[in-house]
PDB file of C-alpha atoms in Angstrom:
ATOM      1  CA  MET A  24      72.816 101.697  94.445  1.00 82.00           C
ATOM      2  CA  ILE A  25      71.355  98.596  95.918  1.00 88.00           C
ATOM      3  CA  ARG A  26      73.862  98.355  98.648  1.00 90.00           C
ATOM      4  CA  TRP A  27      73.242 102.088  99.633  1.00 92.00           C
ATOM      5  CA  LEU A  28      69.527 101.605  99.622  1.00 94.00           C
ATOM      6  CA  LEU A  29      69.815  98.514 101.778  1.00 95.00           C
ATOM      7  CA  ARG A  30      72.084 100.358 104.189  1.00 96.00           C
ATOM      8  CA  ALA A  31      69.639 103.162 104.472  1.00 96.00           C
ATOM      9  CA  VAL A  32      66.670 100.888 105.118  1.00 97.00           C
ATOM     10  CA  VAL A  33      68.705  98.788 107.728  1.00 97.00           C
ATOM     11  CA  ALA A  34      69.777 102.083 109.498  1.00 97.00           C
ATOM     12  CA  ALA A  35      66.254 103.383 109.384  1.00 97.00           C
ATOM     13  CA  SER A  36      64.990 100.070 110.844  1.00 96.00           C
ATOM     14  CA  LEU A  37      67.483 100.182 113.706  1.00 97.00           C
ATOM     15  CA  LEU A  38      66.717 103.760 114.473  1.00 97.00           C
ATOM     16  CA  GLY A  39      62.908 102.965 114.331  1.00 95.00           C
ATOM     17  CA  SER A  40      63.496 100.133 116.876  1.00 94.00           C
ATOM     18  CA  THR A  41      65.634 102.347 119.152  1.00 95.00           C
ATOM     19  CA  TRP A  42      62.890 105.094 119.120  1.00 95.00           C
ATOM     20  CA  VAL A  43      60.181 102.442 120.087  1.00 92.00           C
ATOM     21  CA  HIS A  44      62.459 101.188 122.964  1.00 90.00           C
ATOM     22  CA  TYR A  45      63.143 104.777 124.150  1.00 93.00           C
ATOM     23  CA  VAL A  46      59.382 105.745 124.211  1.00 92.00           C
ATOM     24  CA  VAL A  47      58.529 102.409 126.078  1.00 84.00           C
ATOM     25  CA  TRP A  48      61.337 103.179 128.380  1.00 88.00           C
ATOM     26  CA  GLN A  49      59.904 106.441 129.167  1.00 87.00           C
ATOM     27  CA  ASP A  50      56.401 104.900 129.471  1.00 83.00           C
ATOM     28  CA  TRP A  51      57.023 102.111 131.828  1.00 72.00           C
ATOM     29  CA  ALA A  52      60.318 100.360 131.475  1.00 70.00           C
ATOM     30  CA  ALA A  53      62.420 102.807 133.445  1.00 75.00           C
ATOM     31  CA  GLU A  54      60.724 101.549 136.560  1.00 83.00           C
ATOM     32  CA  THR A  55      61.877  97.943 135.993  1.00 81.00           C
ATOM     33  CA  ASP A  56      65.110  96.707 137.563  1.00 83.00           C
ATOM     34  CA  VAL A  57      66.596  94.634 134.534  1.00 81.00           C
ATOM     35  CA  VAL A  58      64.571  95.489 131.523  1.00 77.00           C
ATOM     36  CA  GLY A  59      64.790  99.277 132.070  1.00 76.00           C
ATOM     37  CA  PRO A  60      68.603  99.289 131.687  1.00 87.00           C
ATOM     38  CA  LEU A  61      68.379  96.814 128.928  1.00 86.00           C
ATOM     39  CA  PHE A  62      66.011  98.989 126.994  1.00 83.00           C
ATOM     40  CA  LEU A  63      68.603 101.986 127.288  1.00 92.00           C
ATOM     41  CA  VAL A  64      71.369  99.662 126.085  1.00 93.00           C
ATOM     42  CA  ASN A  65      69.231  98.784 123.097  1.00 93.00           C
ATOM     43  CA  VAL A  66      68.780 102.486 122.292  1.00 95.00           C
ATOM     44  CA  VAL A  67      72.511 103.324 122.392  1.00 96.00           C
ATOM     45  CA  ALA A  68      73.476 100.118 120.641  1.00 96.00           C
ATOM     46  CA  GLY A  69      70.936 100.723 117.881  1.00 96.00           C
ATOM     47  CA  VAL A  70      72.119 104.176 117.116  1.00 97.00           C
ATOM     48  CA  VAL A  71      75.763 103.116 117.153  1.00 98.00           C
ATOM     49  CA  ILE A  72      75.033 100.266 114.789  1.00 98.00           C
ATOM     50  CA  ALA A  73      73.065 102.244 112.451  1.00 98.00           C
ATOM     51  CA  VAL A  74      75.713 104.909 112.183  1.00 98.00           C
ATOM     52  CA  ALA A  75      78.228 102.129 111.572  1.00 97.00           C
ATOM     53  CA  VAL A  76      76.180 100.461 108.866  1.00 96.00           C
ATOM     54  CA  LEU A  77      75.992 103.902 106.998  1.00 96.00           C
ATOM     55  CA  VAL A  78      79.595 104.968 107.365  1.00 95.00           C
ATOM     56  CA  TRP A  79      81.758 101.790 107.565  1.00 92.00           C
ATOM     57  CA  HIS A  80      81.065  99.612 104.428  1.00 88.00           C
ATOM     58  CA  HIS A  81      82.189  96.413 106.123  1.00 90.00           C
ATOM     59  CA  TRP A  82      80.408  93.136 106.944  1.00 92.00           C
ATOM     60  CA  LEU A  83      80.797  93.697 110.641  1.00 95.00           C
ATOM     61  CA  PRO A  84      78.109  96.395 111.206  1.00 96.00           C
ATOM     62  CA  VAL A  85      75.748  94.501 109.073  1.00 96.00           C
ATOM     63  CA  LEU A  86      76.363  91.373 111.112  1.00 96.00           C
ATOM     64  CA  ALA A  87      75.802  93.554 114.166  1.00 97.00           C
ATOM     65  CA  ALA A  88      72.478  94.776 112.737  1.00 97.00           C
ATOM     66  CA  ILE A  89      71.257  91.171 112.250  1.00 96.00           C
ATOM     67  CA  GLY A  90      72.361  90.295 115.760  1.00 96.00           C
ATOM     68  CA  PHE A  91      70.629  93.314 117.059  1.00 95.00           C
ATOM     69  CA  GLY A  92      67.458  92.390 115.216  1.00 95.00           C
ATOM     70  CA  LEU A  93      67.453  88.723 116.255  1.00 95.00           C
ATOM     71  CA  ALA A  94      68.317  89.376 119.975  1.00 93.00           C
ATOM     72  CA  THR A  95      65.505  91.938 120.267  1.00 91.00           C
ATOM     73  CA  LEU A  96      63.066  89.836 118.696  1.00 90.00           C
ATOM     74  CA  GLY A  97      64.166  86.893 120.831  1.00 87.00           C
ATOM     75  CA  ALA A  98      63.756  88.930 123.929  1.00 85.00           C
ATOM     76  CA  TYR A  99      60.279  90.059 122.827  1.00 83.00           C
ATOM     77  CA  VAL A 100      59.154  86.544 121.999  1.00 82.00           C
ATOM     78  CA  LEU A 101      60.298  85.585 125.503  1.00 82.00           C
ATOM     79  CA  SER A 102      58.218  88.356 126.978  1.00 82.00           C
ATOM     80  CA  LEU A 103      55.250  87.217 125.104  1.00 77.00           C
ATOM     81  CA  THR A 104      55.654  83.476 126.010  1.00 80.00           C
ATOM     82  CA  THR A 105      57.470  82.768 129.280  1.00 81.00           C
ATOM     83  CA  GLY A 106      58.207  86.300 130.488  1.00 68.00           C
ATOM     84  CA  PHE A 107      61.505  88.211 130.261  1.00 70.00           C
ATOM     85  CA  PHE A 108      62.973  89.193 133.669  1.00 64.00           C
ATOM     86  CA  GLY A 109      59.370  89.641 135.134  1.00 65.00           C
ATOM     87  CA  VAL A 110      57.939  91.410 132.048  1.00 67.00           C
ATOM     88  CA  SER A 111      55.016  89.689 130.254  1.00 65.00           C
ATOM     89  CA  GLU A 112      53.669  91.247 127.059  1.00 72.00           C
ATOM     90  CA  ARG A 113      50.448  90.562 125.306  1.00 71.00           C
ATOM     91  CA  PHE A 114      51.036  92.227 121.916  1.00 70.00           C
ATOM     92  CA  THR A 115      48.297  94.929 122.250  1.00 72.00           C
ATOM     93  CA  THR A 116      50.063  98.251 121.589  1.00 77.00           C
ATOM     94  CA  GLN A 117      51.142 100.120 118.490  1.00 83.00           C
ATOM     95  CA  ALA A 118      54.754 100.376 119.922  1.00 78.00           C
ATOM     96  CA  GLU A 119      54.915  96.594 120.050  1.00 78.00           C
ATOM     97  CA  LEU A 120      53.629  96.335 116.432  1.00 85.00           C
ATOM     98  CA  TRP A 121      56.226  98.976 115.279  1.00 88.00           C
ATOM     99  CA  GLY A 122      59.002  97.314 117.173  1.00 82.00           C
ATOM    100  CA  LEU A 123      58.161  93.949 115.646  1.00 86.00           C
ATOM    101  CA  ILE A 124      58.152  95.523 112.176  1.00 92.00           C
ATOM    102  CA  THR A 125      61.517  97.333 112.569  1.00 92.00           C
ATOM    103  CA  GLU A 126      63.289  94.490 114.067  1.00 93.00           C
ATOM    104  CA  VAL A 127      62.216  92.076 111.311  1.00 94.00           C
ATOM    105  CA  ALA A 128      63.236  94.712 108.884  1.00 95.00           C
ATOM    106  CA  CYS A 129      66.681  94.892 110.377  1.00 94.00           C
ATOM    107  CA  VAL A 130      67.138  91.179 109.708  1.00 95.00           C
ATOM    108  CA  VAL A 131      65.418  90.888 106.374  1.00 96.00           C
ATOM    109  CA  PHE A 132      67.116  93.773 104.732  1.00 96.00           C
ATOM    110  CA  ALA A 133      70.670  93.184 106.343  1.00 95.00           C
ATOM    111  CA  LEU A 134      70.867  89.586 105.180  1.00 95.00           C
ATOM    112  CA  PRO A 135      71.280  90.301 101.412  1.00 94.00           C
ATOM    113  CA  LEU A 136      73.597  93.354 102.260  1.00 91.00           C
ATOM    114  CA  LEU A 137      75.687  90.806 104.196  1.00 87.00           C
ATOM    115  CA  PHE A 138      76.116  88.712 101.085  1.00 87.00           C
ATOM    116  CA  LEU A 139      76.362  91.425  98.337  1.00 84.00           C
ATOM    117  CA  ARG A 140      79.899  92.354  97.392  1.00 69.00           C
ATOM    118  CA  GLU A 141      81.141  95.973  96.662  1.00 61.00           C
ATOM    119  CA  GLY A 142      80.672  96.645  93.058  1.00 54.00           C
ATOM    120  CA  THR A 143      78.023  94.095  92.374  1.00 49.00           C
ATOM    121  CA  ASP A 144      75.136  96.328  92.220  1.00 49.00           C
ATOM    122  CA  ARG A 145      76.261  98.701  89.353  1.00 43.00           C
TER     123      ARG A 145
END
């Protein structure tokens, strides 16, 4: 039961992050050279990883979810500090807040799932 709940939360977090990136892509990122395509890659990858976390009970999709969350957080931190391919953020929008929450949740809830073995939560 615990593993299934963690899988559901991780998948929901991934889908939440992809939704934020899709909305931001529609708002302004589609017009940028590098970041626009990267946002679309984020959307597709997040959906694929979310489905994999739910249907393939293996450690690889869970590890991919952690990598997704860390990579997306890293890119966002760069955009806040030094800039990321010409994009500089200031943490002023709700989309940024929701993106931050969902990406942190990807990592926080996937980590215990990575270390729980099948059958240990009964």
